[in-house]
XYZ file of C-alpha atoms in Angstrom:
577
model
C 111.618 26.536 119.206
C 108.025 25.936 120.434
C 107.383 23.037 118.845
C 110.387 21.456 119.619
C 109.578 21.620 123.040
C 106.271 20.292 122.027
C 108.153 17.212 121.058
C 110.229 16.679 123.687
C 107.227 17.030 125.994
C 105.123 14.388 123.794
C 108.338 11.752 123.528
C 109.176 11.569 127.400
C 105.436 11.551 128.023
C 105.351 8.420 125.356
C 107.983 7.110 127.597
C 106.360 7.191 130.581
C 103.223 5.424 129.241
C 104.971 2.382 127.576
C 107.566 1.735 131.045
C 103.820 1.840 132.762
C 102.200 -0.780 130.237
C 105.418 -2.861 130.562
C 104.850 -2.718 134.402
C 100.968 -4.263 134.471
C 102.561 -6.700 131.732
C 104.913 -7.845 133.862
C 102.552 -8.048 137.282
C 99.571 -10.427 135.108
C 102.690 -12.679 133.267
C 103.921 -12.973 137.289
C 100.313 -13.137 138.008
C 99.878 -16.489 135.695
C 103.244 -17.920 136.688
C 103.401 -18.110 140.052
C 99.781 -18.443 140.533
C 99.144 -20.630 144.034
C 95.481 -20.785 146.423
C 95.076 -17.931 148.144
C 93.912 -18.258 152.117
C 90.377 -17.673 151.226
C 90.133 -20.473 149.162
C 92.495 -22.917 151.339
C 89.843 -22.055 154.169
C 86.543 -22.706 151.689
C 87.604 -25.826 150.324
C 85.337 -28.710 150.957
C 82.436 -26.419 151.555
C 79.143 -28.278 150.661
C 76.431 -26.561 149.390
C 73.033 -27.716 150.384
C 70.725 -25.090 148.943
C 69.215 -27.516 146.617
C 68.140 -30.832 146.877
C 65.589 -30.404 149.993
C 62.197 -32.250 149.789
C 58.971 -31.939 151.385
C 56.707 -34.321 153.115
C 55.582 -35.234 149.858
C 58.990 -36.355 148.419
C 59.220 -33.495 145.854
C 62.695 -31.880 145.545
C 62.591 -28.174 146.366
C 65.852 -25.813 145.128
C 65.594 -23.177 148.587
C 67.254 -20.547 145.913
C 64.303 -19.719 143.927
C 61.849 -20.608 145.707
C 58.818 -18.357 144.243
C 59.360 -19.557 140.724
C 59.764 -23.475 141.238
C 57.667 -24.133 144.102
C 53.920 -23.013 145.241
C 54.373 -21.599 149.239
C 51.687 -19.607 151.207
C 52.975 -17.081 152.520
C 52.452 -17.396 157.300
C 51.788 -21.102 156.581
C 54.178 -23.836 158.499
C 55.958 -26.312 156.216
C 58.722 -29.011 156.640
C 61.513 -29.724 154.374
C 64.265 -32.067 154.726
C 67.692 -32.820 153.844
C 70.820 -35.553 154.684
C 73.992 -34.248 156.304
C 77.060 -35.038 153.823
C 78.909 -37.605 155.194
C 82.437 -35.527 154.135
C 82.196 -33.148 156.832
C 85.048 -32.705 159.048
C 85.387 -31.665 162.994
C 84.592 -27.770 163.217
C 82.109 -27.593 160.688
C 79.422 -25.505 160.842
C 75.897 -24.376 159.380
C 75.983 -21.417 157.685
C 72.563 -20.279 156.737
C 71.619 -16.819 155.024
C 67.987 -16.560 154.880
C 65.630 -13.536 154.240
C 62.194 -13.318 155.554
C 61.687 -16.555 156.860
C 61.229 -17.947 160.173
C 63.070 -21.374 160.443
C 64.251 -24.297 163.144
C 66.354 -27.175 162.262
C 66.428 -30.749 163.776
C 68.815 -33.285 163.767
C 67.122 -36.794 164.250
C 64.279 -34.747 166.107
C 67.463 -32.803 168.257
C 66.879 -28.804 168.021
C 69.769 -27.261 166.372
C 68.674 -23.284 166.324
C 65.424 -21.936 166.463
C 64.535 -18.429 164.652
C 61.261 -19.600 164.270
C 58.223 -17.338 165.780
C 54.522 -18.677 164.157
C 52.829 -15.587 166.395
C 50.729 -13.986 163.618
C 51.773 -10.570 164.556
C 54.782 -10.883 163.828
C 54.469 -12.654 160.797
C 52.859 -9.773 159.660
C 56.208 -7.510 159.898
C 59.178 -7.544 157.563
C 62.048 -9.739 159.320
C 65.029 -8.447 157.142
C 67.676 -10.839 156.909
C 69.368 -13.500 159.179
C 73.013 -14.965 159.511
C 72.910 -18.390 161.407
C 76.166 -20.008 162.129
C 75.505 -23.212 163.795
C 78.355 -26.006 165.354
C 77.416 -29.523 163.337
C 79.469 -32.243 164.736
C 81.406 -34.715 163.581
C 79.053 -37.429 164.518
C 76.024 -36.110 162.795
C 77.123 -37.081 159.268
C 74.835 -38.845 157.458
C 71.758 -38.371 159.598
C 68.572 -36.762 158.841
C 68.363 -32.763 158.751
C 64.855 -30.989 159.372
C 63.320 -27.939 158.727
C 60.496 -26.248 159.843
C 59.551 -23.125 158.369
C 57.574 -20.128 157.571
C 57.541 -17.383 154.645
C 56.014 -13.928 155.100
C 56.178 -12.885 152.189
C 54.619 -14.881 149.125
C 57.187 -12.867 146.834
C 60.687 -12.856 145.701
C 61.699 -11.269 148.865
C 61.243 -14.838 151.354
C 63.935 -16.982 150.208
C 67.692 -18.968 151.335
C 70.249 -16.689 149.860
C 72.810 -19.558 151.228
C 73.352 -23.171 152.676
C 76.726 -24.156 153.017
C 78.675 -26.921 155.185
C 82.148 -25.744 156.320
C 84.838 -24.178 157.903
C 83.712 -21.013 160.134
C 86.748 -19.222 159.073
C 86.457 -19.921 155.680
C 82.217 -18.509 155.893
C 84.006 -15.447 156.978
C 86.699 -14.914 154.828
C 84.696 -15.850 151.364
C 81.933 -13.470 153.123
C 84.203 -10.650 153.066
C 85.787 -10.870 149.986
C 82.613 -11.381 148.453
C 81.746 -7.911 150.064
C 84.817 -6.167 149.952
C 84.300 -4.677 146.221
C 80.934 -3.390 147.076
C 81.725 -2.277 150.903
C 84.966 -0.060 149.303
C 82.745 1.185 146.622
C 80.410 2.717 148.837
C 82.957 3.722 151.735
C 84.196 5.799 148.525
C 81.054 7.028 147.792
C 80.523 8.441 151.553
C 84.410 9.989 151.393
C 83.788 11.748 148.176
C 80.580 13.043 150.031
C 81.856 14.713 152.398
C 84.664 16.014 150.497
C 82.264 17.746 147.930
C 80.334 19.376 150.513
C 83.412 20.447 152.615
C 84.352 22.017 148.827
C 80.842 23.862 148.391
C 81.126 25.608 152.049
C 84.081 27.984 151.247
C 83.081 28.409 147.422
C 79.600 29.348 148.369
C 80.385 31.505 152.027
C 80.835 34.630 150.263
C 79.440 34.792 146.784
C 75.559 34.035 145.702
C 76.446 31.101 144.005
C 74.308 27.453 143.001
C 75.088 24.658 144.917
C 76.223 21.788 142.576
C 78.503 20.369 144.966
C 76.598 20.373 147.728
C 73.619 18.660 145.224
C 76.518 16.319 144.331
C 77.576 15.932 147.651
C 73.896 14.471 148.940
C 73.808 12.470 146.123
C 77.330 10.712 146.953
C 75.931 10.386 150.741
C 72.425 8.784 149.916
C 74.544 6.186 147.286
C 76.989 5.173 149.505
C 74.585 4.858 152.803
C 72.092 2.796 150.516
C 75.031 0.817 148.998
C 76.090 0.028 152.809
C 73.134 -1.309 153.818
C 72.839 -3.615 150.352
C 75.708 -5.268 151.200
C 74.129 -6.405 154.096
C 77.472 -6.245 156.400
C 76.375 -4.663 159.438
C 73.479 -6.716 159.435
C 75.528 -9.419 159.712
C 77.546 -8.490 163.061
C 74.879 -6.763 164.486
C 72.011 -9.206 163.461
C 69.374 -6.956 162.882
C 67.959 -7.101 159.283
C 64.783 -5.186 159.834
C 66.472 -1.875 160.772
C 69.163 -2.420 157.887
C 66.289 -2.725 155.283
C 64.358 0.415 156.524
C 67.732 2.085 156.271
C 68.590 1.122 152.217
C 65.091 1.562 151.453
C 64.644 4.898 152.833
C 68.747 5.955 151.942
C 67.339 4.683 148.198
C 64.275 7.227 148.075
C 67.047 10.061 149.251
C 69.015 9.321 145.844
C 66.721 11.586 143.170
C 66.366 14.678 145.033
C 69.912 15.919 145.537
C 70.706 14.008 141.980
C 67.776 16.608 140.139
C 68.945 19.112 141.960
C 72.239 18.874 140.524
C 71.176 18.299 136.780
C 69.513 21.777 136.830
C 71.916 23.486 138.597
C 74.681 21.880 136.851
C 73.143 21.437 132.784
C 69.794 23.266 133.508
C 67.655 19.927 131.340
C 64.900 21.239 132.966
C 63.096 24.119 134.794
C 62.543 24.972 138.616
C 59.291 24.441 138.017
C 59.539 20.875 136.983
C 61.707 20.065 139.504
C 59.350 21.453 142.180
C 56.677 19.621 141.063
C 58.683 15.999 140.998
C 60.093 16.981 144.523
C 56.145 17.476 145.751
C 54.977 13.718 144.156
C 58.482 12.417 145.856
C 58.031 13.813 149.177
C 54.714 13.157 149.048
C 55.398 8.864 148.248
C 58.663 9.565 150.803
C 56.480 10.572 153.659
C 53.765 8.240 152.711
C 56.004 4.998 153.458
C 57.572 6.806 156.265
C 54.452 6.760 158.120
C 53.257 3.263 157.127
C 56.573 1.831 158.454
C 56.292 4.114 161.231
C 52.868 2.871 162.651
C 53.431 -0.545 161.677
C 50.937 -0.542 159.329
C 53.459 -1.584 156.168
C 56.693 -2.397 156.346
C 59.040 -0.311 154.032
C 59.986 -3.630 152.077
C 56.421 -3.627 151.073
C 56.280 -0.232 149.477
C 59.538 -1.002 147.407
C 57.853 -1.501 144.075
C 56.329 1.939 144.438
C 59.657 3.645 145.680
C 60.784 1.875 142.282
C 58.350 3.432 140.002
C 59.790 6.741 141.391
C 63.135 6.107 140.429
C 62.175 5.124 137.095
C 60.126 7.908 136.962
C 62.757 9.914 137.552
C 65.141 8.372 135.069
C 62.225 8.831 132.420
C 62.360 12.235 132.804
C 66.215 12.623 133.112
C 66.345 10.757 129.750
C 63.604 12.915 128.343
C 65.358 16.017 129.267
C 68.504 14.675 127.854
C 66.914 14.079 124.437
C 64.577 17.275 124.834
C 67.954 19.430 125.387
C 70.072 18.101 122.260
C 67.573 18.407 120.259
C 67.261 21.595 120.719
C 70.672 22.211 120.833
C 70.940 23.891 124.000
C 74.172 23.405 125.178
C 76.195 25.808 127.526
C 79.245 27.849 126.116
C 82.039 25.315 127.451
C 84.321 22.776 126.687
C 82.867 19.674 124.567
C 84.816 17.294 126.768
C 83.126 18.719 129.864
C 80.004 17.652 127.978
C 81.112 14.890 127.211
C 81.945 13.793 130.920
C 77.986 14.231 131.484
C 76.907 12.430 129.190
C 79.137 9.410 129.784
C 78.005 9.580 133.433
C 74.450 9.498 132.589
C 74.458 6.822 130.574
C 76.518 4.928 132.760
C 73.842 5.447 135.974
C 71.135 4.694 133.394
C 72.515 1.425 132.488
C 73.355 0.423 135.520
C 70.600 1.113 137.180
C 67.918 -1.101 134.155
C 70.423 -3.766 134.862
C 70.041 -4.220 138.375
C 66.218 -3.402 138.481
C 66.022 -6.387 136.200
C 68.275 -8.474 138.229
C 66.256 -7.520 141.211
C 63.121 -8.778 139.810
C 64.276 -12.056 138.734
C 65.010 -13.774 141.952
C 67.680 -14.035 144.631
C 70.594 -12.401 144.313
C 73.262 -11.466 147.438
C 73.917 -7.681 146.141
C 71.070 -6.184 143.941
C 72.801 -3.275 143.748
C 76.524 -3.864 142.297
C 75.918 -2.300 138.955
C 73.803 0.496 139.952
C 76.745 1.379 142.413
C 79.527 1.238 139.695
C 77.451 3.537 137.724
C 76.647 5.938 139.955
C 80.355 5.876 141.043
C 81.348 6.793 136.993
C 78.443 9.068 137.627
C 80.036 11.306 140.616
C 83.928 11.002 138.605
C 82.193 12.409 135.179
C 80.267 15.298 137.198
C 82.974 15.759 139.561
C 85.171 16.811 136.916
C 82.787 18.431 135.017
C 81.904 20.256 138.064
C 85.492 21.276 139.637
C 86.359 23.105 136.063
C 83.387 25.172 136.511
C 84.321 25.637 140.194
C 87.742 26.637 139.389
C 86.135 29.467 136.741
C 83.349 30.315 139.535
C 86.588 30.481 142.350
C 88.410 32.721 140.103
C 85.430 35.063 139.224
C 84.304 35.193 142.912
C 87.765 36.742 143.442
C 87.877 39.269 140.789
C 84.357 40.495 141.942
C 85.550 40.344 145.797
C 88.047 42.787 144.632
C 85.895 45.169 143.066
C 83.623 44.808 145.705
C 86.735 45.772 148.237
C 87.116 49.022 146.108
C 83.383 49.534 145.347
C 82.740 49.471 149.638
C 86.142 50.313 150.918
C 87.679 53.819 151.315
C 90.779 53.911 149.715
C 92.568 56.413 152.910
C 91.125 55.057 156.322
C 90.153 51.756 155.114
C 86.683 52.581 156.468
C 83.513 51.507 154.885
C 82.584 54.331 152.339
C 79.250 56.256 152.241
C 77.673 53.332 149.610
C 78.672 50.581 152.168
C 76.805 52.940 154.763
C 73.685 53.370 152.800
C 73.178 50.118 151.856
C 73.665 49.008 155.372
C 70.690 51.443 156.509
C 68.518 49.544 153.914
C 69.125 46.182 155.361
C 68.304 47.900 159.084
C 64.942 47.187 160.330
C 62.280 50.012 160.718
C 62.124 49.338 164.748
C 65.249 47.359 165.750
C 65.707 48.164 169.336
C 69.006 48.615 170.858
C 70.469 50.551 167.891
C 72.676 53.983 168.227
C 74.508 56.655 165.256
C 76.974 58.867 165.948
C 78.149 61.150 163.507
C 81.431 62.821 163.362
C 82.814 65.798 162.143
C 86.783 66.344 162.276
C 87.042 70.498 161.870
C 89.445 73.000 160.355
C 90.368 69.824 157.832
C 90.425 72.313 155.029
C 92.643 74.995 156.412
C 95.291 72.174 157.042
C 95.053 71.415 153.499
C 95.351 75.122 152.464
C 98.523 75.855 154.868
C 100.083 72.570 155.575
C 99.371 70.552 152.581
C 97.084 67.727 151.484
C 99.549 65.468 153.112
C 98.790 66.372 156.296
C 95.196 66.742 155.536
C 95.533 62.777 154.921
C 97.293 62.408 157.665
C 94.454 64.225 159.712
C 92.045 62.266 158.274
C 93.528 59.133 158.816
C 94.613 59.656 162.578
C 91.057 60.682 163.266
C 89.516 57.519 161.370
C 91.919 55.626 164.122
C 90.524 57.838 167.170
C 87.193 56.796 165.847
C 87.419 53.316 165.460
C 89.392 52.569 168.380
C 87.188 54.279 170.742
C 84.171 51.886 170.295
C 85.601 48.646 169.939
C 85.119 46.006 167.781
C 82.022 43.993 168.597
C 78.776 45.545 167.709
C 80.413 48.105 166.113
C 80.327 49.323 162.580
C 82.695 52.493 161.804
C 82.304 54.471 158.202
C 83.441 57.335 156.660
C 81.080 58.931 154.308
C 82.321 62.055 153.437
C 85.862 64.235 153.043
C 85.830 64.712 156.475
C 83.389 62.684 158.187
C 82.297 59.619 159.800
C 79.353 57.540 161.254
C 79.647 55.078 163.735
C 76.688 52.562 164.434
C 76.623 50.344 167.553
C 74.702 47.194 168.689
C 74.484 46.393 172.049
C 72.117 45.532 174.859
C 73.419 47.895 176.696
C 73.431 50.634 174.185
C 73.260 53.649 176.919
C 76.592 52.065 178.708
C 78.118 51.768 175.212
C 77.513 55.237 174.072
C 78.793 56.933 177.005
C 81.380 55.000 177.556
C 83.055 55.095 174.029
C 82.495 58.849 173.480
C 84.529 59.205 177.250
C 86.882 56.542 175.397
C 87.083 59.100 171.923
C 87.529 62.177 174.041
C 90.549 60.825 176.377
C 91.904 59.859 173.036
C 91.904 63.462 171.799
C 92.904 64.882 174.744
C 95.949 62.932 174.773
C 96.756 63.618 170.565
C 97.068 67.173 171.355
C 98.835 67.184 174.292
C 102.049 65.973 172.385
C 104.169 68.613 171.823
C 105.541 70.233 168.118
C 102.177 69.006 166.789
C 101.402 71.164 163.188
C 97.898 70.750 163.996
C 95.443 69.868 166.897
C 92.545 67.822 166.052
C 89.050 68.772 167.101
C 85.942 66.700 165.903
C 82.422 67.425 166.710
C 80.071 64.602 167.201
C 76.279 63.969 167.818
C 74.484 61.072 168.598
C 71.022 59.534 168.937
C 69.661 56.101 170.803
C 66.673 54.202 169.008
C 65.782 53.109 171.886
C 65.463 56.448 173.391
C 63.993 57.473 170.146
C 60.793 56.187 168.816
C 61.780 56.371 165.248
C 63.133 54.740 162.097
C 66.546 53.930 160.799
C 66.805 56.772 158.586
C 65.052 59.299 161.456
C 67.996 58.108 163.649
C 70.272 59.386 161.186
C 69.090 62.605 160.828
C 68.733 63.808 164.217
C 72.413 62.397 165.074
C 73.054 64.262 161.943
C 71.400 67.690 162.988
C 73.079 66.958 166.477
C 76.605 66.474 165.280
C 75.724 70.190 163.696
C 74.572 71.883 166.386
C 77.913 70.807 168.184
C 80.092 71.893 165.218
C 78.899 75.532 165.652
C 79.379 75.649 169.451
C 82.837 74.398 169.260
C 83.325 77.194 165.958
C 82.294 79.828 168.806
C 84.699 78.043 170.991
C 87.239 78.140 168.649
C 87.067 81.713 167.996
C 87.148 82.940 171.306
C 90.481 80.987 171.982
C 92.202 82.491 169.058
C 92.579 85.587 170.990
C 94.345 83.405 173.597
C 97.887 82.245 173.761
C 96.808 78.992 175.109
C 94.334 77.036 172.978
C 91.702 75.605 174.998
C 90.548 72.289 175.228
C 87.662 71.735 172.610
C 86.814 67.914 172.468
């Protein structure tokens, strides 16, 4: 019977998978068919590149897009390039310039067109980030004579045109953004899954001593997706600053190892605390080194890049080591293979990705250095996350087992008081001299002479009325009620005003046995004796303050015995609270 259930499950399930490879069949075949130009394109069309084909005042041709491998520029010196303006370009054209460290004003027949040029040496000397020029050409200017005069800072990969274009404005925008949109979605992802793994790793970790592999996960996700926002270079271009952009993904990109270590060991354990603190020291130390330098003004972040990149690959050294180092050895948790599995898909895949784009960095200009190192870091986070959540689930569930046992191990059973173990592990935690402290111990009496006459039932039911008296007597805040014995209890307040509380919850306790035993057909009256003593009236210890409450509470339990006796004789029992 099982396994034809088994069956049935598996054939539906088959089912389901071919109607859903009939369905992305269907949507490329409609794809192909009715296949027309989308806006973005309709908008782009007749955009002319002019990237390439500039010349100096010498006549040599000079390609603007790789610029540090095909032409010899000082960096802070002024040259002059020069172009044509096609003769195909139609009313609303614009300009649409994407340049990165370099200062730059364009003439038309000698006419200024923009000017984001500054030759003071100062500020030459500062990283200038990128800038977005969108200037109006018109109509009229076709064919003439374009200018440039211009200035790298940087004698590097880093000063170059990333783009030159003739066009529509609308259709900059719209290629712009689709261009983006990949990237700027892949890192809005990475910044949602953030926060959801650390809103995750609160409650898990609120109760029970716990690691933190979300929360390691979590930080990782936040530093990817803030340094994969800033590499798209989208805010930049509304908000037009490009310095504070750069700091941002170069900083954001030193914030990636951390939390991503972190995780590894807490997660795999490749390697030992000690390690890891000893990586986090040499990473702070770089961290805090460029920090300053940018902050001063003494090097801009872009600068320090190649060391923040030796870091990283440090880092990935030594996650690859550890990954070796650990199969080798064949240390491998008790869990499931696929779980395993997961990891070291996601690994490789941040590995990869991350060669491939230090490579592509290094070789010239590219618009987003940081595609592929984004896609793998985003298999990364799916691989861990599920590697992650089973354990999480197991942790969840054996959190709540031990919470449990913990309810029964600190809980008493009848009043449900804290027990005597609860109370003398509390006293532990108190400080020697904490000011503002008070115990007051209880003792309810005659509680076995119910038991003998009435039953234990009503001994219970004693007990538990008088746990009630107790607790309700002192309130809530600042107080902490016990019962660590058969028949009594400790209270322990904190309060500023410790005197005021004292008095005023014993006057509370004894209204509330006044009124008990006034009812009428009562089986029983209940008298408890209680003493008390005020740390701040005392000049003692934790554990002194117990005893003297305690030898207090005693000395009260034989005057209201004496009491007690002498109102036997009496056919009206007194009043002994």
């Amino acid at each position: 019977m099982k396994e034809k259930t088994k069956g049935v499950s598996l054939f539906v399930w088959i089912l389901y998978g071919v109607m859903l490879l009939l369905t992305f069949i269907l949507i490329m075949i409609s794809r192909e068919k009715h296949k027309i130009e989308n806006p973005v394109d309709q908008q782009h069309k007749g955009t002319i590149s002019l990237i390439d084909n500039w010349v100096d005042e010498n006549g040599k041709v000079i390609d603007l897009s790789n610029l540090y491998y095909t032409v010899e520029m000082e960096a802070g010196k002024e040259y002059w390039l020069y172009h044509s303006i096609s003769s195909d370009i139609k009313e609303g054209y614009t300009l649409n310039i994407t340049a990165k460290n370099v200062y730059y004003e364009l003439y038309v027949d000698g006419k200024p067109l923009l000017d984001v040029y500054n030759a003071n040496k100062k500020e030459l000397e500062n990283y200038f980030g990128r800038r977005y020029s969108m200037i109006p050409i018109e109509k009229s200017m076709a064919g003439k004579k374009l200018e440039m005069r211009l200035v790298f800072l940087y004698h590097d990969i880093s000063s170059t045109f990333i783009e030159i274009t003739l066009g529509l404005p609308q259709g900059h925008l719209l290629y712009f953004a689709r261009e983006k949109l990949v990237s700027l979605v892949t890192s809005m992802l990475f910044l949602f899954v953030s926060l959801l793994l650390i809103l995750i790793d609160i409650p898990i970790n609120m109760k029970n001593d716990k690691n933190h592999e979300l929360l390691a996960l979590g930080l990782f996700s936040f530093a990817v997706g803030m340094w994969g926002l800033m590499s798209t270079h989208v805010l930049e271009y509304f908000t037009g600053d490009g310095r504070t952009t750069q700091i941002a993904a170069c900083l954001f990109l030193t914030l990636i190892v951390l939390p991503l270590l972190i995780y590894i060991r807490d997660s795999i354990g490749f390697f030992s605390y000690r390690e890891l603190n000893i990586y986090a020291i040499l990473y702070f130390t770089e961290f805090f080194v460029v920090w300053i330098l940018e902050l001063t003004n003494t090097l801009a972040v872009q600068c320090t890049l190649k060391f923040t990149h030796i870091m990283l690959a440090f880092g990935v050294l030594l996650l690859v080591s550890m990954i070796f180092r650990k199969n080798k050895h064949g240390v491998i948790r008790k869990e499931s293979m696929i779980y395993h599995l997961f990891r070291m898909i996601g690994l490789i895949a941040i590995i990869v990705g991350t060669i491939i784009d230090f490579f592509r960095y290094y070789q010239g200009n590219v618009a987003d250095n940081a595609i592929y190192v984004r896609f793998g870091l985003l298999i990364f986070i799916m691989c861990y996350g599920v590697a992650s959540l089973e354990k999480t689930i197991t942790a969840v569930k054996i959190g709540a087992k031990a919470e449990f046992i913990s309810l029964l191990a600190y809980k008493d059973g009848l009043t449900n008081l804290s027990n005597r173990t609860a109370f003398q592990e509390r006293l532990e935690t108190l400080q020697m001299k904490q000011q503002n402290v008070a115990i007051i111990m209880f003792d309810v009496n005659d509680l076995k002479k119910v038991n003998d006459n009435l039953g234990h039932q009503y001994g219970d039911e004693m007990l538990v009325t008088s746990a009630q008296i107790i607790s309700d007597s002192f309130g809530t805040n600042g107080v902490e009620c016990y019962r660590i014995g058969g028949d009594e209890f400790v209270v322990i307040l904190f309060k500023d005003n410790i005197w005021d509380a004292v008095t005023n919850g014993l006057q509370t306790f004894e209204e509330a046995i006044n009124e008990y035993n006034e009812h009428d057909h009562l089986k029983y009256q209940i008298h408890i004796a209680y003493g008390y003593a005020i740390i701040d009236d005392e000049k003692c210890s934790i554990n002194e303050l117990y005893e003297i409450a305690d030898q207090r509470m005693y000395k009260c339990k034989k005057q209201m015995k004496v009491v007690i006796e002498q109102s036997a004789s009496s056919s009206h029992p007194p009043d002994l609270s």
